[in-house]
Coordinates of C-alpha atoms in Angstrom, one line a residue:
Chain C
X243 CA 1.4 -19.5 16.2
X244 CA 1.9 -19.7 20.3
X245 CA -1.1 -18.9 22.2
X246 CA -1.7 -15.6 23.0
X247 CA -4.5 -13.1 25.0
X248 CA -5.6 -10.8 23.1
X249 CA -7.2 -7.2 24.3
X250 CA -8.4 -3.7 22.8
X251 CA -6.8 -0.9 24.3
X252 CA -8.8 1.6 25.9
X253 CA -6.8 4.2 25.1
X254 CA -3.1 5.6 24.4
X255 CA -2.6 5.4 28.3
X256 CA -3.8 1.6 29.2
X257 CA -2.1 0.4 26.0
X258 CA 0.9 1.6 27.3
X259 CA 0.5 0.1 30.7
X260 CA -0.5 -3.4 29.3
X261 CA 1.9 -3.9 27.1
X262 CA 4.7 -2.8 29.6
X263 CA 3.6 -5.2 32.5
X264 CA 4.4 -7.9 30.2
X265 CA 7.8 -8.1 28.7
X266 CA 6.3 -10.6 25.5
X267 CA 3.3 -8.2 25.3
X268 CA 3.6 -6.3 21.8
X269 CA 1.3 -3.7 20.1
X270 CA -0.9 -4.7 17.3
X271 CA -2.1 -2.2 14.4
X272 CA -2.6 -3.1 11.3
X273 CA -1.0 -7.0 11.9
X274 CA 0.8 -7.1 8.1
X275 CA 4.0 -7.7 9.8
X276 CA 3.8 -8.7 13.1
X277 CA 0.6 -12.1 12.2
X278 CA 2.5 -12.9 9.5
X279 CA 5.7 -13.4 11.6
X280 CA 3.5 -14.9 14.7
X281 CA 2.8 -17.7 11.8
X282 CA 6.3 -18.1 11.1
X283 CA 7.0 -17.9 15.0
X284 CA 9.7 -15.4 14.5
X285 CA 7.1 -13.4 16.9
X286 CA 6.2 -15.1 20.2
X287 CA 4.2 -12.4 21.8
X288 CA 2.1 -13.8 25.1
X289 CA -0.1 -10.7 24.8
X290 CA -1.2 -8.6 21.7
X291 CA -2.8 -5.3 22.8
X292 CA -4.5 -4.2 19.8
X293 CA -4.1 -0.3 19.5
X294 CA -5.7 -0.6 16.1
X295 CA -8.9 1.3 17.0
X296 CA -7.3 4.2 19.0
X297 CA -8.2 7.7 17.2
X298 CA -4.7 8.2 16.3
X299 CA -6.2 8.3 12.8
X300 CA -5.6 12.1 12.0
X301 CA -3.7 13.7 9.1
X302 CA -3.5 17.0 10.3
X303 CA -1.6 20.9 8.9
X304 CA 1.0 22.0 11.2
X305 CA 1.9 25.7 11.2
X306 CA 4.3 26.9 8.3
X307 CA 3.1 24.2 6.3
X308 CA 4.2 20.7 7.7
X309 CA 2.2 17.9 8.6
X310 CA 1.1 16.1 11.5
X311 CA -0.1 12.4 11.0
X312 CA -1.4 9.9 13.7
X313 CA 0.2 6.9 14.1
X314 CA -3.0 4.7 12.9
X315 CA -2.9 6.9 9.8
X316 CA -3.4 3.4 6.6
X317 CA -0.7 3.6 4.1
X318 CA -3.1 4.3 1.9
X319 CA -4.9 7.0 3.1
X320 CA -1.9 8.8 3.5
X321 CA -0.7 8.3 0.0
X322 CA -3.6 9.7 -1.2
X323 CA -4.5 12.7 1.3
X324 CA -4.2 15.3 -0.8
X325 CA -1.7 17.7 1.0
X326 CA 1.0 14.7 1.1
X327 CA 0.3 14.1 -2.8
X328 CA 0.3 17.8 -3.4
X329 CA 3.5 19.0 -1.1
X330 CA 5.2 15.6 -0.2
X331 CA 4.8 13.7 -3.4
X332 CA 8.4 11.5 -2.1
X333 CA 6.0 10.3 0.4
X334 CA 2.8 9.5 -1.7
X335 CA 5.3 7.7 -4.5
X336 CA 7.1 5.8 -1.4
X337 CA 4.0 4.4 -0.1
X338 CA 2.6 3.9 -3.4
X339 CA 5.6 1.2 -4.3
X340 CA 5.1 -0.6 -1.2
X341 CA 3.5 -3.7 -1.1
X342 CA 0.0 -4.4 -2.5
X343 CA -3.6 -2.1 -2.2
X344 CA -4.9 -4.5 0.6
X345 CA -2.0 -4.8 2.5
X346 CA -1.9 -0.9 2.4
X347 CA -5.2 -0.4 3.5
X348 CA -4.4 -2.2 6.5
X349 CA -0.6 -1.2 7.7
X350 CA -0.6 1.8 9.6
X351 CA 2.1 4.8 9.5
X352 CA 3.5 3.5 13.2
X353 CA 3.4 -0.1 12.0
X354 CA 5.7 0.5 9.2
X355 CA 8.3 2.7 11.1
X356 CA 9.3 -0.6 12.9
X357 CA 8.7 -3.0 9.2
X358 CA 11.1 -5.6 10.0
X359 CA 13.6 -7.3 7.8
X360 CA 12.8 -9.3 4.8
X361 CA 15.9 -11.6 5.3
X362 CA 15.0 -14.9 4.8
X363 CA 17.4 -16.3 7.4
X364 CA 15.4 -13.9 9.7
X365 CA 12.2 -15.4 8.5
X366 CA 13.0 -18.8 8.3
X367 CA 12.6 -19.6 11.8
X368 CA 15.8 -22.0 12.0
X369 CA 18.8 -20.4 10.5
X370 CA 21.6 -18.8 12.4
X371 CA 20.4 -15.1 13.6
X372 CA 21.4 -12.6 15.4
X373 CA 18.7 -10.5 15.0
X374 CA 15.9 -13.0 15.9
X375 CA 18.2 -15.5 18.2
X376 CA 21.2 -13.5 19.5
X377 CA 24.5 -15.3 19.4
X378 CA 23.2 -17.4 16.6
X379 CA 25.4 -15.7 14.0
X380 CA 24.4 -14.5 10.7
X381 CA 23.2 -16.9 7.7
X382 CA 23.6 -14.2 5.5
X383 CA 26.8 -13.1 5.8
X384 CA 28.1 -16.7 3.7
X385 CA 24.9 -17.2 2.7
X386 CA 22.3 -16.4 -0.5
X387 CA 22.5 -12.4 0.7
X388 CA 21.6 -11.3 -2.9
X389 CA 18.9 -8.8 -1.1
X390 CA 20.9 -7.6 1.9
X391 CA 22.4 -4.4 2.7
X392 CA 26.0 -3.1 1.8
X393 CA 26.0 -0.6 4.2
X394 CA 25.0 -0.2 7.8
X395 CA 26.0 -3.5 7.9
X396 CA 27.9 -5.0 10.5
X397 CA 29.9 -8.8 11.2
X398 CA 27.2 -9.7 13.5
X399 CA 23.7 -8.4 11.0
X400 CA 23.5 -7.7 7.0
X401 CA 19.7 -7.3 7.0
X402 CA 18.0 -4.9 5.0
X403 CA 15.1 -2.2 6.2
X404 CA 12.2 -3.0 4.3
X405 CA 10.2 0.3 4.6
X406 CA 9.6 2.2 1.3
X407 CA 7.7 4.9 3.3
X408 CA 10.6 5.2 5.8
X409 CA 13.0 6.4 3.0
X410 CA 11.0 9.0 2.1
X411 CA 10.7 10.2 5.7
X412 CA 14.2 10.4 6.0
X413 CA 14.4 12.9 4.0
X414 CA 11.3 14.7 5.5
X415 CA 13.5 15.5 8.3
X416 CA 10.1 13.8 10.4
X417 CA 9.8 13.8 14.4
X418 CA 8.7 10.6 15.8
X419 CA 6.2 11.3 18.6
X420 CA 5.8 8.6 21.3
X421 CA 3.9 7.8 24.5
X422 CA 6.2 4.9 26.9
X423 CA 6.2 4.3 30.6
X424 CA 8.6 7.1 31.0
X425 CA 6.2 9.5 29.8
X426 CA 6.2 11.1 26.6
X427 CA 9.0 11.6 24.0
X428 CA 9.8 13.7 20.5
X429 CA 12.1 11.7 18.8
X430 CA 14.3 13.1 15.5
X431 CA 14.0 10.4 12.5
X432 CA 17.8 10.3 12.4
X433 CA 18.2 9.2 16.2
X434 CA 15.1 6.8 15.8
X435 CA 16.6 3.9 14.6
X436 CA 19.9 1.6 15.2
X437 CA 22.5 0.1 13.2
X438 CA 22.8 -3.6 14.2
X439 CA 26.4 -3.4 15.2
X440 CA 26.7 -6.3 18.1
X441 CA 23.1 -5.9 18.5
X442 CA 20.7 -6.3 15.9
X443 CA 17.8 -7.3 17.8
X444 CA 17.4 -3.8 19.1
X445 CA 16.6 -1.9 16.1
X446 CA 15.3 1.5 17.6
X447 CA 15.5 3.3 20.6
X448 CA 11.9 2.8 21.7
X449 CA 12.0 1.3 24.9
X450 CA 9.7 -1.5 26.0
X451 CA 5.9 -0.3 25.9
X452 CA 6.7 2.8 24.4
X453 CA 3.8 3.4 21.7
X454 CA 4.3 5.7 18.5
X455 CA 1.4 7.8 18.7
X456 CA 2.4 9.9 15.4
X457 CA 4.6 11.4 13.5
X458 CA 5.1 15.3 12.3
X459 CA 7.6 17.1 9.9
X460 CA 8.0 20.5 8.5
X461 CA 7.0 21.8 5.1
X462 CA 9.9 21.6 2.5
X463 CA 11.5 24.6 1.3
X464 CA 9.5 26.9 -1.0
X465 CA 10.9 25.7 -4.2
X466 CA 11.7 22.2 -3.8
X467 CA 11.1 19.3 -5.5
X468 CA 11.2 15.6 -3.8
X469 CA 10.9 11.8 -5.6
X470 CA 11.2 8.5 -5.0
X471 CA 12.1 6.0 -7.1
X472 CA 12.4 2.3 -6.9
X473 CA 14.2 -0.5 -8.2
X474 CA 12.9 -4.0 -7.9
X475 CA 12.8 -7.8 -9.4
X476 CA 9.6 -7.3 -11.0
X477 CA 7.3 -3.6 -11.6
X478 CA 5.2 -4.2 -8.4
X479 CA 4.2 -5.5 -5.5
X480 CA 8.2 -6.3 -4.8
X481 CA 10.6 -5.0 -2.2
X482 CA 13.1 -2.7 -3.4
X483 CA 16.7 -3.7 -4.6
X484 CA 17.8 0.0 -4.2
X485 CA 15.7 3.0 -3.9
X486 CA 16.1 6.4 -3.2
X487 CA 13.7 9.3 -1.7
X488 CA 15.5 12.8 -2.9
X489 CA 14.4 16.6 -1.9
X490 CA 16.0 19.3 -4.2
X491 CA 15.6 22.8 -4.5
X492 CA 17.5 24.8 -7.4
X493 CA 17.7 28.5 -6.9
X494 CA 19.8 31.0 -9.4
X495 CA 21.2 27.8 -11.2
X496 CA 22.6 26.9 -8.2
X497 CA 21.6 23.8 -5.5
X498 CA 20.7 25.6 -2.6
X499 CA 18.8 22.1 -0.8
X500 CA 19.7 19.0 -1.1
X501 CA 18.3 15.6 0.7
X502 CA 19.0 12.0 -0.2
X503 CA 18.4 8.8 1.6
X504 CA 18.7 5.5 0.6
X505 CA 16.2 1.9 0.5
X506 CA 16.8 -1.8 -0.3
X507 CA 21.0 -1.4 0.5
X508 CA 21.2 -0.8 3.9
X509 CA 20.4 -1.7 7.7
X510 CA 18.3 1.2 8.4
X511 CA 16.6 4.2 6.6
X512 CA 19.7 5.5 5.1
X513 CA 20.8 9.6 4.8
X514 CA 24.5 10.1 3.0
X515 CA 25.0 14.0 4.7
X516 CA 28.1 14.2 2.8
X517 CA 26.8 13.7 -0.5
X518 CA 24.5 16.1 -0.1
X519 CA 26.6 19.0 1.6
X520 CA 28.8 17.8 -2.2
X521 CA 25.6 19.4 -3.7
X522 CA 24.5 22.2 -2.1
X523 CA 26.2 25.2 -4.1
X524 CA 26.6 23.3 -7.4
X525 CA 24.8 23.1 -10.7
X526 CA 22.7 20.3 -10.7
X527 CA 24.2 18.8 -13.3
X528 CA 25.0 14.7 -14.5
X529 CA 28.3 15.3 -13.3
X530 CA 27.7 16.7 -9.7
X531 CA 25.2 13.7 -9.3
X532 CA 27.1 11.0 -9.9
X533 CA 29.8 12.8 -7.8
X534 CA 27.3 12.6 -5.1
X535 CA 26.0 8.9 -5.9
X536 CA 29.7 7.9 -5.4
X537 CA 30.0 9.4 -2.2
X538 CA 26.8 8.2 -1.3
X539 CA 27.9 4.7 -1.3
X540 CA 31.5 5.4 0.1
X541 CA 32.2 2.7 2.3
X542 CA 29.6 0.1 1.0
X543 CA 30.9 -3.6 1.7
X544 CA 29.3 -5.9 -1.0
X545 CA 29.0 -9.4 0.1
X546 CA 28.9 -12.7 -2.2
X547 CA 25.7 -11.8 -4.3
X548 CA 24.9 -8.0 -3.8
X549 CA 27.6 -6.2 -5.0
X550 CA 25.9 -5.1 -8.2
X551 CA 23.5 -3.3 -5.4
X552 CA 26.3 -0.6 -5.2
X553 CA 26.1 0.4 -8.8
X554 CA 22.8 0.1 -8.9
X555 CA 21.6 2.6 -5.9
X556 CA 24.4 5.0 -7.5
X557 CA 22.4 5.0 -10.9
X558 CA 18.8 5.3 -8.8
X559 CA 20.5 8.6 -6.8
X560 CA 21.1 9.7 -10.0
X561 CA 18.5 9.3 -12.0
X562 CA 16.3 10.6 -9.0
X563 CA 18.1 13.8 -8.4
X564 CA 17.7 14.3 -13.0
X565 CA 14.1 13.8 -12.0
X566 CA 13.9 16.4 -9.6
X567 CA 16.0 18.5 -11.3
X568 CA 14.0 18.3 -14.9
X569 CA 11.2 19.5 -12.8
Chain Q
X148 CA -30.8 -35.7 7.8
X149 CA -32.4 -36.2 4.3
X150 CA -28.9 -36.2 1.7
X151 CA -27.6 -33.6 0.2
X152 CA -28.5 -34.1 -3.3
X153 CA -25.6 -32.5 -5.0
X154 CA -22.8 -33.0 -2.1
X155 CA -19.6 -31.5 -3.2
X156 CA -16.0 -32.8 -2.1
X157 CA -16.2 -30.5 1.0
X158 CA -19.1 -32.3 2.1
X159 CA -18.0 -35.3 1.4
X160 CA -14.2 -34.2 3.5
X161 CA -16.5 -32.8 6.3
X162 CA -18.5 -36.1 6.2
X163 CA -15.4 -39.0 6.4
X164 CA -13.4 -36.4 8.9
X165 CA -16.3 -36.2 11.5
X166 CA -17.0 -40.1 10.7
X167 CA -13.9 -41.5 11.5
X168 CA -10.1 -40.5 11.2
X169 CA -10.3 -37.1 10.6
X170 CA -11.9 -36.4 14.4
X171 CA -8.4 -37.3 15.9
X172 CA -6.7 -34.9 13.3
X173 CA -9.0 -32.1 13.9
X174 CA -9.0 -32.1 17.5
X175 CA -5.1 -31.5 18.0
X176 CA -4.7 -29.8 14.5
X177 CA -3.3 -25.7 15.5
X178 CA -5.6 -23.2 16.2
X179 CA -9.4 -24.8 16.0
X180 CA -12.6 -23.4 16.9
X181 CA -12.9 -22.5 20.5
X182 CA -10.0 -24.4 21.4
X183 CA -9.5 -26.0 24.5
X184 CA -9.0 -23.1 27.5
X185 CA -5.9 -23.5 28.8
X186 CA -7.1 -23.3 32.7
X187 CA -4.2 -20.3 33.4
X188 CA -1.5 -18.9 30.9
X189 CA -2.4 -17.2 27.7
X190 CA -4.7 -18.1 24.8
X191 CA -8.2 -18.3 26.7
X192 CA -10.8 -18.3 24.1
X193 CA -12.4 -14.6 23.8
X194 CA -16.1 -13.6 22.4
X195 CA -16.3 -12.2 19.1
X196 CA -19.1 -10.6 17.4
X197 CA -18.3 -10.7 14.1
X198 CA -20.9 -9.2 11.3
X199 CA -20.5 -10.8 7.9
X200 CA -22.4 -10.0 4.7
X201 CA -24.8 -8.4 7.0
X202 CA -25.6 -11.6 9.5
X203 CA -24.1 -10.9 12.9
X204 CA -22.2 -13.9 14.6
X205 CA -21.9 -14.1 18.1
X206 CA -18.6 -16.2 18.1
X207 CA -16.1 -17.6 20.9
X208 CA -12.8 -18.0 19.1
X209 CA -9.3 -18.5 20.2
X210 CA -7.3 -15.0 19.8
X211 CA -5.0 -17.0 17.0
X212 CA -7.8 -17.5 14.5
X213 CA -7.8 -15.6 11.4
X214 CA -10.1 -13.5 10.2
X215 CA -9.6 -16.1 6.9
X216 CA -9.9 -19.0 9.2
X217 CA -13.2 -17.8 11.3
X218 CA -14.4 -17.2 7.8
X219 CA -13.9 -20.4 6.5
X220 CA -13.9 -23.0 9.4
X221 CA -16.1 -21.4 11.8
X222 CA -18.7 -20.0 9.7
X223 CA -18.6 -22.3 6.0
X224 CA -18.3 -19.6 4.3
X225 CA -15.4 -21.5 2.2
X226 CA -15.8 -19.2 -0.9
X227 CA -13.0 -17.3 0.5
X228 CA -9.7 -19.2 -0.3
X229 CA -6.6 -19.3 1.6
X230 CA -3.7 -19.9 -0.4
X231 CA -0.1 -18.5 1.2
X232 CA -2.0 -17.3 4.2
X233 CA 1.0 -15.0 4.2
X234 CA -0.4 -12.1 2.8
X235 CA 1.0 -12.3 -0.7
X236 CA -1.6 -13.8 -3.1
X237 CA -4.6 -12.2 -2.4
X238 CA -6.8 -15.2 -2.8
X239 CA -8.2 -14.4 1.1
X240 CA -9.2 -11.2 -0.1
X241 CA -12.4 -9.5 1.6
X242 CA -13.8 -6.2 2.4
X243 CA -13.7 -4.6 5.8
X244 CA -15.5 -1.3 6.9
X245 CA -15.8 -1.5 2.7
X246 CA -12.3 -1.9 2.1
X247 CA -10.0 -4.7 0.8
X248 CA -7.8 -6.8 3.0
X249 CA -6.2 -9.7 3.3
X250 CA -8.0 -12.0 5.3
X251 CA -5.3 -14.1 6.7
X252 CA -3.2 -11.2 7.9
X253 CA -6.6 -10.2 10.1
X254 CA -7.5 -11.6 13.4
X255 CA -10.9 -12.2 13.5
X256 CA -10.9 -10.9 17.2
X257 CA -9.3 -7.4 15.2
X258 CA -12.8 -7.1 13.2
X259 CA -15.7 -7.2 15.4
X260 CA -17.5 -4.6 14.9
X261 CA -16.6 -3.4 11.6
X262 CA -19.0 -5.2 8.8
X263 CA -17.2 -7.7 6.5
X264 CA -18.2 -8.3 3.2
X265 CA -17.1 -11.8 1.1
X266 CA -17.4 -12.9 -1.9
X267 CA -20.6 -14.5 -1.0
X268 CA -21.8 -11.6 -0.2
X269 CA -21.5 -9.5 -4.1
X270 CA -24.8 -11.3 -5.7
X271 CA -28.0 -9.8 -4.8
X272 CA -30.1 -12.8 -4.7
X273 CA -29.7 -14.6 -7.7
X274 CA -28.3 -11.1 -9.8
X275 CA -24.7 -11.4 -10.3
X276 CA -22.5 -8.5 -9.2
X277 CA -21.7 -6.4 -12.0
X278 CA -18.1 -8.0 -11.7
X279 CA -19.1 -11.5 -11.4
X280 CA -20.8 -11.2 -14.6
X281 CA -17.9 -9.4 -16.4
X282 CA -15.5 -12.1 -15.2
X283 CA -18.2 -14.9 -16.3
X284 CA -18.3 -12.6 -19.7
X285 CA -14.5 -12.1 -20.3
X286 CA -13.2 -15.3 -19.1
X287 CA -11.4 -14.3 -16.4
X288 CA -10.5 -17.3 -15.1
X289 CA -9.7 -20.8 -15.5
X290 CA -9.2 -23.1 -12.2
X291 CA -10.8 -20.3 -10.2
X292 CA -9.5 -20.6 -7.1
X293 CA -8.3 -16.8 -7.0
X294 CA -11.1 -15.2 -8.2
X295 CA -13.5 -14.8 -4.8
X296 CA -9.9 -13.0 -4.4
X297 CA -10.1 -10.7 -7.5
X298 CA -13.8 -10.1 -7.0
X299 CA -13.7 -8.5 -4.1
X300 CA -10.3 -6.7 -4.8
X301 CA -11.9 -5.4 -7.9
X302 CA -15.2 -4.0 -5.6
X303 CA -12.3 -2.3 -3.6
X304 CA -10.5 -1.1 -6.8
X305 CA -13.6 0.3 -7.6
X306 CA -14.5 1.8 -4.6
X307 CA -11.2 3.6 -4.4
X308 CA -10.8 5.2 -7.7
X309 CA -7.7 5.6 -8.0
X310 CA -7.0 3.6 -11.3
X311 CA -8.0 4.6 -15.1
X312 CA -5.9 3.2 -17.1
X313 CA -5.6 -0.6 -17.7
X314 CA -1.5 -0.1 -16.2
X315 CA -3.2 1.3 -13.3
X316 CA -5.9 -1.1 -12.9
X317 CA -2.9 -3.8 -13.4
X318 CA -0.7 -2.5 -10.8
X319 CA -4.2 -1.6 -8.9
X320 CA -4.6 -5.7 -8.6
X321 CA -1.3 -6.5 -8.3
X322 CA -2.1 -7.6 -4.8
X323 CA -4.0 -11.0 -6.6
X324 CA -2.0 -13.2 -8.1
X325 CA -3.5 -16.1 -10.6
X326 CA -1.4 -19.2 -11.6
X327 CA -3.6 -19.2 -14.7
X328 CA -2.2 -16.3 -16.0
X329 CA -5.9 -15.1 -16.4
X330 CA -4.7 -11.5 -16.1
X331 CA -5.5 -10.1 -19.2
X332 CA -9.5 -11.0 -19.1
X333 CA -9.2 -10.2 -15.4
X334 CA -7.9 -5.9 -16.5
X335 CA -10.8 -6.6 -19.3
X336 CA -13.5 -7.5 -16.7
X337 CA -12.6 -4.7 -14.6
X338 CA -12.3 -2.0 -17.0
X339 CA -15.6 -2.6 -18.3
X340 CA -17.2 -2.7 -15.4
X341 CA -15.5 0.8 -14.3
X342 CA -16.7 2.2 -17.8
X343 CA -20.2 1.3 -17.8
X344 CA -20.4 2.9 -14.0
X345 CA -18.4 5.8 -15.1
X346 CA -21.0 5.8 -17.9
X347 CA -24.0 5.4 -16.1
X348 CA -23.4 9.0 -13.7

């Protein structure tokens, strides 16, 4: 690990400014990613700024039924507040695959909105990567790339987003609230993050010192149902080979709301709007599922080892949505 | 110094290393206790208060020192193991503000003020937690090197509730893994542990 200074923010405000006077400054919260990639020296920060203590621990009702939750929220609190297990239970189940109990008592909601990758030519400090060396090229693309993404993917990047809980938010339709140097910002899950295209060492539009402060989203329609289900090497404490966080709500035999996004096979949090605008108006039935799985994946690019990943996250959209749907 | 009558191999690594070869090793060897200040850049050595099983530590530490390594190499308290330091094996496993962590993904700088509780910490004297004893009762391990892990993951499983049934309590511990495959007496150990407590309201 390269030496560092270390500090406690004083607030939202002087984080903020400390961490935007130095250009290798970086937040710390909960430290499950970011130490363990200091120790690898894929992160090289000159200053950590721990906002960990900020009272941006709230989980709080928003009118009409939604939810506002601060950015220092633990993973597992908020799988286990009881509005999110009552009315979000995608969420709860999301953050209940991820990881292990002690490493989601300490990662916070913010934290895990920027998760990075779990490529190992990312990790490994020495391979050819774009994303942590740019210009470097990509290990992955000719390389063991059994766990990278078949869509979002790009020449230059094939890494997969890690996040279980940012699946489910995806289909919460959540607002990511921010603080930067610019002032303050509401920023729409969908426009929040980046595929890697040429650049895939800028993975969201959060500028430089700009600190998540929370997160908010809407209550679901009355009448829907939402899931999330993961597949994975081994039962837990794994990362997901394909998973999918699904809202449905049936009403006259009929789909009248329909959400799906998409885990372990792509670059980024990944909605497939056209496969659910194939639902809405249909019977939910085994047939107008897998319609929608297919177009779900519709321009996948499987690479040497992940091509099974395409069947596979069809069959999890599936089986999700007969979940849901079974009630 | 009258000797230790019963010195164990850390003693005796302690003893050769500040007697004669080891010194030159420790003293350039990565992040070390109050490390030599850099006279300007970053890494100056901070104060840490840090409170473990209830003793209060007033500490200078360089910023990179885990909470795992303060533990450990600042303080002896070596019952806390570090085994991938990486946050997947759980053998660093303590409790912080009452609630399970791994160690090694902690600074120590990260803690102070929040009480942290080891695995030397669980006995009351010379009373065995009620988990010590069940894993001394069920066999729940072999080489031993992850159970100060699984102990205090188990307090925290306990703590949190959230598992009943010996799946749950498995997943519930999935965060400690054991090379011995000592799993099975580990789920036994716990469950009887949550019984008798659930019993004895």
């Amino acid at each position: 690990m390269n030496p560092f200074d270390y500090a406690r923010a004083a607030g939202a405000a002087a984080a903020v400014t400390q961490v935007a006077a130095s250009p290798r400054a970086k937040f710390l919260a909960g430290g499950t990613t970011l130490i363990d990639l200091m120790k690898l020296h894929v992160e090289t920060p000159d200053t950590l700024v721990d906002i960990g203590r900020l009272p941006l621990d709230k989980v709080e009702a928003v009118a009409g039924g939604g939810l506002a939750v601060g950015a220092n929220v633990r993973n597992s609190d908020l799988a286990y507040h009881d509005a999110v297990l009552a009315r979000f239970p995608v969420l709860s189940e999301a953050l209940l695959s991820g990881a292990s109990p002690q490493l989601r008592n300490a990662a916070t909601v913010g934290g895990n909105l920027l998760q990075r990758t779990r490529c190992p030519y990312f990790r490994d400090g020495v391979s050819p990567c774009n994303k942590r060396a740019p210009g470097s090229g990509c290990a992955a693309l000719g390389g063991h790339n059994r766990g990278n993404a078949v869509l979002g993917g790009s020449e230059s990047c094939i890494a997969t987003s890690a996040s279980d809980m940012c699946v489910a938010m995806a289909v919460l339709n959540v607002t990511i609230k921010t603080q930067g140097p610019k002032g303050e910002r509401a920023i729409p899950f969908a426009d929040f993050y980046l595929v890697p295209g040429e650049t895939p060492e800028r993975e969201t539009v959060l500028d430089h010192g700009e600190l998540i402060v929370g997160v908010e989203w809407p209550a679901l329609p009355a009448g829907a149902k939402s899931h999330y289900l993961k597949v994975r090497d081994r039962a837990s404490y794994q990362f997901a080979l394909a998973s999918a966080a699904v809202v449905l709500e049936v009403a006259g035999g009929v789909v009248t709301t329909a959400r799906v996004a998409l885990g372990g096979v792509a670059t980024k949090p990944w909605r497939v709007p056209d496969a659910e605008k194939l639902l809405v108006g249909r019977k939910p039935t085994a047939e107008a599922f897998a319609a929608a799985a297919e177009v779900a994946t519709k321009g996948a690019v499987p690479r040497t080892f992940n091509g099974f990943k395409v069947a596979l996250v069809r069959r999890v959209i599936v089986r999700a949505l007969e979940t849901v749907a079974a009630g | 110094m009258p000797p230790d009558p019963d010195p164990d191999r850390r003693d005796f690594i302690q003893g050769v290393a500040a007697g004669g070869l080891g010194v030159a090793l420790l003293s350039t060897a990565g992040p070390g206790v109050a490390a030599a200040d850099p006279p300007t850049g970053p890494g100056r050595a901070i104060p840490v208060q840090l409170t473990v099983n209830g003793q209060d530590h007033a500490l200078t530490l360089d910023p990179r020192i885990s909470l795992l390594d303060a533990l450990r190499e600042v303080l002896h308290l070596t019952g806390t193991k570090k085994g991938c330091d990486h946050g997947q094996c759980g053998a660093c496993t303590v409790l912080v503000d009452g609630r399970r962590v791994n160690a090694c993904l902690t600074l120590a700088a990260s803690v102070a003020g929040s009480p942290v509780r080891t695995v030397e910490g669980l006995a009351t004297g010379d009373d065995l937690h009620p988990l010590q004893a069940a894993f001394i009762k069920h066999d729940a391990f072999q080489c031993g090197y992850c159970t100060p892990g699984q102990l205090c993951s188990a307090v925290g499983l306990l703590k949190e509730a959230h598992a009943t049934t010996d799946d749950e309590v498995r997943e519930q511990m999935s965060g400690n893994l054991c090379r011995c495959g000592a799993y099975p007496n580990v789920v036994a150990a716990v469950q009887e542990v949550r019984l008798a407590a659930r019993d004895a309201r």
